[in-house]
């Protein structure tokens, strides 16, 4: 088993230490674990711009040092990959590129968390949106993820249809052209798509992305990886067997993992 997307307590909205996630992963028999806590708000002036969203900028070196120390301590027992989940903020990627280049990261996850001025899970967004507008909103979200991929800064594209997280109805809204454009952008950027099971912690349930989008991803030859997006240690590799079963049915045969930016494919079993 592999899991390339986990958080921990430094972000202010997850629980457990990095060691707790490593221990939980080893207990479940995980072979490759990515530590990928939320990147500090590098584009902000303040050191700790959003205390319940991400760690202070000044804490990032300690996070990386602790992750690297765990990687060494547990080498042989479990492969630990050192990563971070960065926000994609259009037009404000430069501070991220500069700061992230200073660390020996195995990979970086790029995620759209802020979309058109609001957090993706903020339900107040939908108060001003009519039924007719839903396909266009969904298409714009996919285009934002495509733009994120095209920056070339990221190895993994995080939860690519998470706008449905607290608005489940969006899952069934069609936006096929924008979805295909996004998948091709991800493939052409050299990044991979994560299958993220944390939809189970939101109103939408299920996974990001929908199985239908996974079929399109397979059609376009987009590589994939597994992401629990665990914010509690117990969720490491959550629903892994179910995901493998669905992916295998679609025709996928393995995961992509990254070591110091180099992609490597590992078979499901
Ligand atoms: Zn989080
Ligand atoms: Zn995220």
Short mmCIF file of N, CA and C in Angstrom, two decimals, residues 11-187:
data_model
loop_
_atom_site.label_atom_id
_atom_site.label_comp_id
_atom_site.label_asym_id
_atom_site.label_seq_id
_atom_site.Cartn_x
_atom_site.Cartn_y
_atom_site.Cartn_z
N UNK A 11 -0.65 22.11 10.85
CA UNK A 11 -1.54 22.97 10.04
C UNK A 11 -2.62 23.64 10.87
N UNK A 12 -2.90 23.11 12.07
CA UNK A 12 -3.89 23.75 12.92
C UNK A 12 -5.30 23.19 12.78
N UNK A 13 -5.52 22.27 11.82
CA UNK A 13 -6.85 21.67 11.71
C UNK A 13 -6.79 20.15 11.55
N UNK A 14 -5.59 19.58 11.74
CA UNK A 14 -5.44 18.11 11.74
C UNK A 14 -4.90 17.71 13.12
N UNK A 15 -5.02 16.43 13.45
CA UNK A 15 -4.50 15.99 14.74
C UNK A 15 -3.41 14.94 14.51
N UNK A 16 -2.53 14.80 15.50
CA UNK A 16 -1.47 13.80 15.46
C UNK A 16 -0.15 14.38 14.98
N UNK A 17 0.93 13.80 15.50
CA UNK A 17 2.28 14.21 15.11
C UNK A 17 2.68 13.47 13.84
N UNK A 18 3.76 13.88 13.21
CA UNK A 18 4.27 13.15 12.05
C UNK A 18 4.54 11.69 12.43
N UNK A 19 5.13 11.50 13.62
CA UNK A 19 5.44 10.14 14.07
C UNK A 19 4.16 9.30 14.19
N UNK A 20 3.06 9.92 14.64
CA UNK A 20 1.79 9.19 14.75
C UNK A 20 1.33 8.66 13.39
N UNK A 21 1.53 9.46 12.33
CA UNK A 21 1.13 9.03 10.98
C UNK A 21 2.03 7.90 10.48
N UNK A 22 3.32 7.99 10.81
CA UNK A 22 4.26 6.93 10.41
C UNK A 22 3.88 5.63 11.12
N UNK A 23 3.60 5.73 12.41
CA UNK A 23 3.24 4.54 13.20
C UNK A 23 1.94 3.93 12.68
N UNK A 24 0.95 4.79 12.41
CA UNK A 24 -0.34 4.29 11.89
C UNK A 24 -0.12 3.58 10.56
N UNK A 25 0.73 4.16 9.71
CA UNK A 25 0.99 3.56 8.39
C UNK A 25 1.67 2.20 8.54
N UNK A 26 2.65 2.12 9.44
CA UNK A 26 3.36 0.85 9.62
C UNK A 26 2.41 -0.22 10.16
N UNK A 27 1.52 0.17 11.08
CA UNK A 27 0.55 -0.77 11.63
C UNK A 27 -0.36 -1.35 10.54
N UNK A 28 -0.62 -0.54 9.50
CA UNK A 28 -1.50 -1.01 8.42
C UNK A 28 -0.73 -1.71 7.30
N UNK A 29 0.58 -1.77 7.41
CA UNK A 29 1.38 -2.43 6.37
C UNK A 29 1.67 -1.55 5.16
N UNK A 30 1.59 -0.24 5.34
CA UNK A 30 1.88 0.68 4.23
C UNK A 30 3.37 0.63 3.90
N UNK A 31 3.71 0.61 2.60
CA UNK A 31 5.11 0.53 2.19
C UNK A 31 5.71 1.89 1.88
N UNK A 32 4.88 2.78 1.33
CA UNK A 32 5.36 4.12 0.96
C UNK A 32 4.39 5.15 1.53
N UNK A 33 4.91 6.03 2.40
CA UNK A 33 4.06 7.04 3.03
C UNK A 33 4.60 8.43 2.70
N UNK A 34 3.75 9.27 2.14
CA UNK A 34 4.12 10.66 1.88
C UNK A 34 3.64 11.55 3.00
N UNK A 35 4.57 12.30 3.61
CA UNK A 35 4.21 13.32 4.59
C UNK A 35 4.06 14.62 3.80
N UNK A 36 2.86 15.19 3.81
CA UNK A 36 2.59 16.29 2.85
C UNK A 36 1.70 17.36 3.49
N UNK A 37 2.11 17.84 4.65
CA UNK A 37 1.28 18.83 5.33
C UNK A 37 1.11 20.09 4.47
N UNK A 38 0.07 20.84 4.77
CA UNK A 38 -0.21 22.09 4.05
C UNK A 38 1.01 23.02 4.09
N UNK A 39 1.37 23.55 2.95
CA UNK A 39 2.45 24.53 2.84
C UNK A 39 2.03 25.80 3.58
N UNK A 40 2.97 26.50 4.26
CA UNK A 40 2.63 27.80 4.85
C UNK A 40 2.11 28.74 3.76
N UNK A 41 1.46 29.83 4.16
CA UNK A 41 0.95 30.81 3.19
C UNK A 41 2.13 31.68 2.74
N UNK A 42 2.94 31.14 1.84
CA UNK A 42 4.17 31.82 1.42
C UNK A 42 3.90 33.15 0.72
N UNK A 43 2.69 33.31 0.14
CA UNK A 43 2.40 34.56 -0.57
C UNK A 43 1.93 35.67 0.37
N UNK A 44 1.72 35.34 1.66
CA UNK A 44 1.22 36.34 2.61
C UNK A 44 2.37 37.11 3.25
N UNK A 45 2.06 38.31 3.72
CA UNK A 45 3.06 39.13 4.43
C UNK A 45 3.39 38.53 5.79
N UNK A 46 2.33 38.16 6.52
CA UNK A 46 2.49 37.69 7.90
C UNK A 46 3.16 36.32 7.96
N UNK A 47 3.77 36.04 9.10
CA UNK A 47 4.38 34.73 9.30
C UNK A 47 3.30 33.65 9.42
N UNK A 48 2.23 33.99 10.13
CA UNK A 48 1.17 32.99 10.36
C UNK A 48 -0.17 33.58 9.95
N UNK A 49 -0.37 33.69 8.64
CA UNK A 49 -1.53 34.40 8.09
C UNK A 49 -2.85 33.73 8.44
N UNK A 50 -2.90 32.39 8.37
CA UNK A 50 -4.15 31.67 8.60
C UNK A 50 -3.89 30.50 9.55
N UNK A 51 -3.95 30.78 10.88
CA UNK A 51 -3.57 29.78 11.88
C UNK A 51 -4.32 28.45 11.81
N UNK A 52 -5.57 28.47 11.34
CA UNK A 52 -6.29 27.19 11.30
C UNK A 52 -6.20 26.52 9.94
N UNK A 53 -5.42 27.10 9.04
CA UNK A 53 -5.29 26.56 7.68
C UNK A 53 -3.91 25.93 7.45
N UNK A 54 -2.87 26.64 7.90
CA UNK A 54 -1.50 26.17 7.62
C UNK A 54 -0.53 26.67 8.69
N UNK A 55 0.60 25.98 8.78
CA UNK A 55 1.64 26.34 9.76
C UNK A 55 2.27 27.71 9.42
N UNK A 56 2.93 28.34 10.40
CA UNK A 56 3.66 29.58 10.10
C UNK A 56 4.80 29.32 9.12
N UNK A 57 5.16 30.36 8.37
CA UNK A 57 6.31 30.24 7.46
C UNK A 57 7.56 29.83 8.23
N UNK A 58 7.71 30.38 9.43
CA UNK A 58 8.91 30.13 10.23
C UNK A 58 8.98 28.68 10.74
N UNK A 59 7.86 27.96 10.66
CA UNK A 59 7.84 26.58 11.15
C UNK A 59 8.22 25.57 10.06
N UNK A 60 8.21 26.01 8.81
CA UNK A 60 8.41 25.06 7.71
C UNK A 60 9.76 24.32 7.77
N UNK A 61 10.87 25.01 8.08
CA UNK A 61 12.15 24.29 8.17
C UNK A 61 12.12 23.17 9.21
N UNK A 62 11.45 23.42 10.35
CA UNK A 62 11.37 22.40 11.40
C UNK A 62 10.53 21.21 10.93
N UNK A 63 9.47 21.51 10.16
CA UNK A 63 8.64 20.44 9.60
C UNK A 63 9.47 19.55 8.69
N UNK A 64 10.22 20.16 7.80
CA UNK A 64 11.02 19.38 6.85
C UNK A 64 12.10 18.58 7.59
N UNK A 65 12.75 19.21 8.56
CA UNK A 65 13.80 18.50 9.32
C UNK A 65 13.24 17.29 10.04
N UNK A 66 12.08 17.47 10.65
CA UNK A 66 11.48 16.36 11.39
C UNK A 66 11.10 15.22 10.43
N UNK A 67 10.55 15.58 9.27
CA UNK A 67 10.16 14.56 8.28
C UNK A 67 11.40 13.81 7.77
N UNK A 68 12.47 14.56 7.50
CA UNK A 68 13.71 13.92 7.01
C UNK A 68 14.30 12.99 8.06
N UNK A 69 14.21 13.41 9.34
CA UNK A 69 14.75 12.57 10.42
C UNK A 69 13.95 11.27 10.53
N UNK A 70 12.63 11.36 10.37
CA UNK A 70 11.79 10.16 10.42
C UNK A 70 12.09 9.24 9.25
N UNK A 71 12.33 9.86 8.08
CA UNK A 71 12.66 9.07 6.88
C UNK A 71 13.90 8.22 7.16
N UNK A 72 14.88 8.81 7.79
CA UNK A 72 16.11 8.10 8.09
C UNK A 72 15.90 7.05 9.19
N UNK A 73 15.19 7.47 10.24
CA UNK A 73 14.96 6.56 11.38
C UNK A 73 14.24 5.29 10.94
N UNK A 74 13.27 5.41 10.03
CA UNK A 74 12.45 4.26 9.66
C UNK A 74 12.85 3.61 8.33
N UNK A 75 13.97 4.06 7.76
CA UNK A 75 14.43 3.46 6.50
C UNK A 75 14.57 1.95 6.69
N UNK A 76 14.07 1.18 5.73
CA UNK A 76 14.13 -0.27 5.90
C UNK A 76 12.80 -0.82 6.37
N UNK A 77 12.08 -0.06 7.21
CA UNK A 77 10.77 -0.50 7.70
C UNK A 77 9.65 0.06 6.82
N UNK A 78 9.80 1.32 6.42
CA UNK A 78 8.80 1.97 5.58
C UNK A 78 9.51 3.08 4.80
N UNK A 79 9.13 3.28 3.55
CA UNK A 79 9.72 4.38 2.79
C UNK A 79 8.90 5.65 3.04
N UNK A 80 9.55 6.62 3.63
CA UNK A 80 8.87 7.90 3.90
C UNK A 80 9.31 8.91 2.85
N UNK A 81 8.31 9.54 2.22
CA UNK A 81 8.58 10.59 1.23
C UNK A 81 8.24 11.94 1.87
N UNK A 82 9.07 12.92 1.60
CA UNK A 82 8.92 14.23 2.22
C UNK A 82 8.31 15.19 1.20
N UNK A 83 7.16 15.74 1.56
CA UNK A 83 6.40 16.53 0.60
C UNK A 83 5.64 17.65 1.30
N UNK A 84 4.86 18.37 0.53
CA UNK A 84 3.97 19.39 1.09
C UNK A 84 2.85 19.62 0.08
N UNK A 85 1.70 20.03 0.59
CA UNK A 85 0.55 20.33 -0.29
C UNK A 85 0.43 21.84 -0.40
N UNK A 86 0.78 22.36 -1.57
CA UNK A 86 0.80 23.81 -1.78
C UNK A 86 -0.53 24.30 -2.35
N UNK A 87 -0.92 25.49 -1.93
CA UNK A 87 -2.10 26.14 -2.52
C UNK A 87 -1.73 26.67 -3.88
N UNK A 88 -2.64 26.52 -4.84
CA UNK A 88 -2.45 27.20 -6.11
C UNK A 88 -3.21 28.52 -6.05
N UNK A 89 -2.48 29.63 -6.04
CA UNK A 89 -3.08 30.97 -6.04
C UNK A 89 -2.66 31.64 -7.34
N UNK A 90 -3.59 31.75 -8.30
CA UNK A 90 -3.22 32.29 -9.62
C UNK A 90 -2.48 33.63 -9.50
N UNK A 91 -1.36 33.73 -10.20
CA UNK A 91 -0.59 34.97 -10.18
C UNK A 91 0.30 35.14 -8.97
N UNK A 92 0.23 34.21 -8.03
CA UNK A 92 1.04 34.35 -6.81
C UNK A 92 1.86 33.09 -6.54
N UNK A 93 2.33 32.46 -7.62
CA UNK A 93 3.07 31.21 -7.47
C UNK A 93 4.56 31.43 -7.19
N UNK A 94 5.05 32.63 -7.49
CA UNK A 94 6.50 32.87 -7.37
C UNK A 94 7.05 32.61 -5.97
N UNK A 95 6.39 33.11 -4.89
CA UNK A 95 6.93 32.84 -3.55
C UNK A 95 6.99 31.33 -3.24
N UNK A 96 6.04 30.58 -3.80
CA UNK A 96 6.02 29.13 -3.58
C UNK A 96 7.19 28.46 -4.30
N UNK A 97 7.38 28.85 -5.57
CA UNK A 97 8.48 28.26 -6.34
C UNK A 97 9.81 28.54 -5.64
N UNK A 98 9.97 29.78 -5.18
CA UNK A 98 11.23 30.17 -4.54
C UNK A 98 11.46 29.40 -3.23
N UNK A 99 10.45 29.37 -2.36
CA UNK A 99 10.62 28.73 -1.05
C UNK A 99 10.77 27.21 -1.17
N UNK A 100 9.94 26.60 -2.03
CA UNK A 100 9.96 25.14 -2.11
C UNK A 100 11.26 24.62 -2.73
N UNK A 101 11.91 25.45 -3.57
CA UNK A 101 13.15 25.01 -4.20
C UNK A 101 14.30 24.88 -3.19
N UNK A 102 14.10 25.39 -1.97
CA UNK A 102 15.16 25.34 -0.95
C UNK A 102 15.25 24.02 -0.21
N UNK A 103 14.28 23.13 -0.44
CA UNK A 103 14.20 21.92 0.38
C UNK A 103 14.30 20.66 -0.48
N UNK A 104 14.83 19.59 0.10
CA UNK A 104 14.97 18.33 -0.66
C UNK A 104 13.67 17.54 -0.70
N UNK A 105 12.66 18.12 -1.33
CA UNK A 105 11.33 17.48 -1.36
C UNK A 105 11.29 16.35 -2.38
N UNK A 106 10.54 15.31 -2.05
CA UNK A 106 10.36 14.23 -3.01
C UNK A 106 9.34 14.61 -4.08
N UNK A 107 8.35 15.39 -3.70
CA UNK A 107 7.32 15.84 -4.65
C UNK A 107 6.51 16.94 -3.97
N UNK A 108 5.73 17.65 -4.77
CA UNK A 108 4.84 18.69 -4.23
C UNK A 108 3.43 18.45 -4.79
N UNK A 109 2.44 18.49 -3.92
CA UNK A 109 1.04 18.40 -4.35
C UNK A 109 0.55 19.83 -4.60
N UNK A 110 -0.11 20.04 -5.73
CA UNK A 110 -0.71 21.35 -6.03
C UNK A 110 -2.21 21.25 -5.92
N UNK A 111 -2.81 22.09 -5.08
CA UNK A 111 -4.26 22.01 -4.86
C UNK A 111 -4.91 23.38 -4.94
N UNK A 112 -6.10 23.38 -5.53
CA UNK A 112 -6.92 24.59 -5.54
C UNK A 112 -7.80 24.52 -4.29
N UNK A 113 -7.50 25.35 -3.30
CA UNK A 113 -8.32 25.43 -2.08
C UNK A 113 -9.16 26.71 -2.08
N UNK A 114 -8.61 27.76 -2.72
CA UNK A 114 -9.32 29.04 -2.83
C UNK A 114 -9.75 29.19 -4.29
N UNK A 115 -11.04 29.36 -4.51
CA UNK A 115 -11.55 29.47 -5.87
C UNK A 115 -12.51 30.64 -5.97
N UNK A 116 -12.22 31.57 -6.85
CA UNK A 116 -13.04 32.76 -7.05
C UNK A 116 -13.36 33.44 -5.72
N UNK A 117 -12.33 33.58 -4.90
CA UNK A 117 -12.43 34.38 -3.68
C UNK A 117 -12.94 33.68 -2.44
N UNK A 118 -13.29 32.41 -2.56
CA UNK A 118 -13.79 31.69 -1.39
C UNK A 118 -13.14 30.32 -1.26
N UNK A 119 -13.08 29.83 -0.01
CA UNK A 119 -12.62 28.46 0.22
C UNK A 119 -13.55 27.50 -0.54
N UNK A 120 -12.98 26.45 -1.12
CA UNK A 120 -13.80 25.55 -1.95
C UNK A 120 -14.95 24.90 -1.16
N UNK A 121 -14.76 24.76 0.17
CA UNK A 121 -15.79 24.09 0.97
C UNK A 121 -16.79 25.05 1.59
N UNK A 122 -16.62 26.35 1.33
CA UNK A 122 -17.52 27.37 1.89
C UNK A 122 -18.87 27.31 1.18
N UNK A 123 -19.91 26.88 1.90
CA UNK A 123 -21.22 26.68 1.27
C UNK A 123 -21.90 27.99 0.88
N UNK A 124 -21.46 29.13 1.40
CA UNK A 124 -22.12 30.40 1.07
C UNK A 124 -21.93 30.76 -0.40
N UNK A 125 -20.91 30.16 -1.06
CA UNK A 125 -20.69 30.41 -2.48
C UNK A 125 -21.95 30.12 -3.30
N UNK A 126 -22.68 29.09 -2.90
CA UNK A 126 -23.78 28.58 -3.72
C UNK A 126 -25.05 29.41 -3.59
N UNK A 127 -25.10 30.30 -2.60
CA UNK A 127 -26.30 31.13 -2.40
C UNK A 127 -26.57 32.01 -3.62
N UNK A 128 -25.53 32.44 -4.29
CA UNK A 128 -25.69 33.37 -5.41
C UNK A 128 -25.63 32.68 -6.77
N UNK A 129 -25.60 31.35 -6.79
CA UNK A 129 -25.46 30.62 -8.05
C UNK A 129 -26.78 29.96 -8.42
N UNK A 130 -27.25 30.21 -9.65
CA UNK A 130 -28.49 29.58 -10.09
C UNK A 130 -28.19 28.21 -10.70
N UNK A 131 -29.22 27.41 -10.82
CA UNK A 131 -29.10 26.06 -11.37
C UNK A 131 -28.43 26.11 -12.76
N UNK A 132 -28.84 27.07 -13.57
CA UNK A 132 -28.31 27.19 -14.94
C UNK A 132 -26.81 27.46 -14.97
N UNK A 133 -26.32 28.09 -13.90
CA UNK A 133 -24.91 28.49 -13.89
C UNK A 133 -23.96 27.38 -13.45
N UNK A 134 -24.52 26.29 -12.89
CA UNK A 134 -23.66 25.26 -12.30
C UNK A 134 -22.63 24.65 -13.26
N UNK A 135 -23.04 24.31 -14.51
CA UNK A 135 -22.02 23.74 -15.42
C UNK A 135 -20.86 24.69 -15.67
N UNK A 136 -21.16 25.99 -15.77
CA UNK A 136 -20.10 26.97 -16.04
C UNK A 136 -19.16 27.11 -14.83
N UNK A 137 -19.75 27.07 -13.62
CA UNK A 137 -18.92 27.17 -12.40
C UNK A 137 -17.99 25.96 -12.33
N UNK A 138 -18.55 24.79 -12.58
CA UNK A 138 -17.75 23.57 -12.53
C UNK A 138 -16.64 23.61 -13.58
N UNK A 139 -16.98 24.08 -14.78
CA UNK A 139 -15.98 24.18 -15.86
C UNK A 139 -14.86 25.14 -15.46
N UNK A 140 -15.22 26.27 -14.82
CA UNK A 140 -14.18 27.22 -14.40
C UNK A 140 -13.28 26.62 -13.33
N UNK A 141 -13.86 25.78 -12.47
CA UNK A 141 -13.03 25.13 -11.45
C UNK A 141 -12.02 24.18 -12.12
N UNK A 142 -12.49 23.38 -13.06
CA UNK A 142 -11.58 22.47 -13.78
C UNK A 142 -10.48 23.26 -14.50
N UNK A 143 -10.86 24.42 -15.05
CA UNK A 143 -9.84 25.24 -15.74
C UNK A 143 -8.82 25.79 -14.76
N UNK A 144 -9.25 26.05 -13.54
CA UNK A 144 -8.32 26.51 -12.52
C UNK A 144 -7.32 25.40 -12.17
N UNK A 145 -7.81 24.17 -12.09
CA UNK A 145 -6.92 23.03 -11.82
C UNK A 145 -5.96 22.84 -13.01
N UNK A 146 -6.47 23.02 -14.22
CA UNK A 146 -5.61 22.91 -15.42
C UNK A 146 -4.50 23.96 -15.38
N UNK A 147 -4.88 25.17 -14.97
CA UNK A 147 -3.91 26.26 -14.86
C UNK A 147 -2.86 25.92 -13.80
N UNK A 148 -3.31 25.32 -12.72
CA UNK A 148 -2.41 24.86 -11.66
C UNK A 148 -1.39 23.87 -12.23
N UNK A 149 -1.88 22.91 -13.01
CA UNK A 149 -0.97 21.91 -13.61
C UNK A 149 0.03 22.57 -14.54
N UNK A 150 -0.45 23.53 -15.34
CA UNK A 150 0.42 24.16 -16.35
C UNK A 150 1.55 24.98 -15.75
N UNK A 151 1.47 25.32 -14.45
CA UNK A 151 2.59 26.04 -13.84
C UNK A 151 3.85 25.18 -13.84
N UNK A 152 3.66 23.84 -13.89
CA UNK A 152 4.81 22.94 -13.88
C UNK A 152 5.48 22.84 -12.52
N UNK A 153 4.87 23.42 -11.49
CA UNK A 153 5.48 23.41 -10.15
C UNK A 153 5.16 22.15 -9.37
N UNK A 154 4.16 21.41 -9.84
CA UNK A 154 3.62 20.34 -9.00
C UNK A 154 3.75 18.96 -9.63
N UNK A 155 3.88 17.97 -8.77
CA UNK A 155 4.00 16.58 -9.22
C UNK A 155 2.67 15.84 -9.12
N UNK A 156 1.82 16.25 -8.18
CA UNK A 156 0.54 15.60 -7.95
C UNK A 156 -0.54 16.68 -7.92
N UNK A 157 -1.65 16.44 -8.62
CA UNK A 157 -2.76 17.39 -8.57
C UNK A 157 -3.77 16.92 -7.53
N UNK A 158 -3.95 17.76 -6.51
CA UNK A 158 -4.79 17.38 -5.37
C UNK A 158 -6.28 17.50 -5.65
N UNK A 159 -7.04 16.54 -5.11
CA UNK A 159 -8.53 16.54 -5.12
C UNK A 159 -9.14 17.44 -6.20
N UNK A 160 -9.09 16.97 -7.46
CA UNK A 160 -9.38 17.84 -8.61
C UNK A 160 -10.86 18.20 -8.82
N UNK A 161 -11.77 17.54 -8.10
CA UNK A 161 -13.17 17.99 -8.20
C UNK A 161 -13.76 18.25 -6.82
N UNK A 162 -12.91 18.75 -5.91
CA UNK A 162 -13.33 18.93 -4.52
C UNK A 162 -14.32 20.06 -4.30
N UNK A 163 -14.61 20.81 -5.36
CA UNK A 163 -15.63 21.86 -5.22
C UNK A 163 -16.98 21.26 -4.84
N UNK A 164 -17.17 19.98 -5.16
CA UNK A 164 -18.43 19.29 -4.80
C UNK A 164 -18.46 18.89 -3.33
N UNK A 165 -17.33 19.02 -2.62
CA UNK A 165 -17.19 18.51 -1.25
C UNK A 165 -18.39 18.80 -0.36
N UNK A 166 -18.77 20.07 -0.29
CA UNK A 166 -19.92 20.45 0.53
C UNK A 166 -21.09 20.91 -0.32
N UNK A 167 -21.10 20.46 -1.57
CA UNK A 167 -22.22 20.75 -2.49
C UNK A 167 -22.37 19.53 -3.40
N UNK A 168 -22.85 18.42 -2.80
CA UNK A 168 -22.84 17.12 -3.49
C UNK A 168 -23.48 17.13 -4.87
N UNK A 169 -24.48 17.98 -5.06
CA UNK A 169 -25.20 18.02 -6.33
C UNK A 169 -24.28 18.30 -7.51
N UNK A 170 -23.18 18.98 -7.25
CA UNK A 170 -22.25 19.35 -8.33
C UNK A 170 -21.65 18.12 -9.03
N UNK A 171 -21.57 17.00 -8.30
CA UNK A 171 -20.96 15.80 -8.88
C UNK A 171 -21.65 15.40 -10.18
N UNK A 172 -22.98 15.55 -10.23
CA UNK A 172 -23.73 15.09 -11.41
C UNK A 172 -23.85 16.17 -12.49
N UNK A 173 -23.33 17.35 -12.23
CA UNK A 173 -23.42 18.45 -13.21
C UNK A 173 -22.39 18.21 -14.31
N UNK A 174 -22.81 18.24 -15.59
CA UNK A 174 -21.86 17.94 -16.66
C UNK A 174 -20.96 19.13 -17.01
N UNK A 175 -19.67 18.83 -17.19
CA UNK A 175 -18.71 19.82 -17.72
C UNK A 175 -17.61 19.05 -18.45
N UNK A 176 -18.03 18.22 -19.44
CA UNK A 176 -17.10 17.26 -20.03
C UNK A 176 -15.92 17.89 -20.76
N UNK A 177 -16.13 18.98 -21.47
CA UNK A 177 -15.02 19.57 -22.24
C UNK A 177 -13.94 20.10 -21.30
N UNK A 178 -14.36 20.79 -20.25
CA UNK A 178 -13.39 21.34 -19.29
C UNK A 178 -12.70 20.23 -18.52
N UNK A 179 -13.44 19.15 -18.23
CA UNK A 179 -12.84 18.02 -17.51
C UNK A 179 -11.73 17.39 -18.37
N UNK A 180 -12.03 17.19 -19.66
CA UNK A 180 -11.03 16.59 -20.55
C UNK A 180 -9.82 17.52 -20.71
N UNK A 181 -10.09 18.81 -20.83
CA UNK A 181 -9.00 19.79 -20.95
C UNK A 181 -8.09 19.72 -19.72
N UNK A 182 -8.70 19.59 -18.54
CA UNK A 182 -7.93 19.49 -17.30
C UNK A 182 -7.07 18.23 -17.28
N UNK A 183 -7.67 17.11 -17.65
CA UNK A 183 -6.93 15.84 -17.61
C UNK A 183 -5.74 15.88 -18.57
N UNK A 184 -5.95 16.43 -19.75
CA UNK A 184 -4.85 16.53 -20.72
C UNK A 184 -3.76 17.48 -20.19
N UNK A 185 -4.17 18.57 -19.54
CA UNK A 185 -3.20 19.51 -18.97
C UNK A 185 -2.36 18.83 -17.89
N UNK A 186 -3.00 18.00 -17.08
CA UNK A 186 -2.28 17.28 -16.03
C UNK A 186 -1.26 16.33 -16.66
N UNK A 187 -1.72 15.55 -17.63
CA UNK A 187 -0.83 14.60 -18.30
C UNK A 187 0.35 15.33 -18.95
#
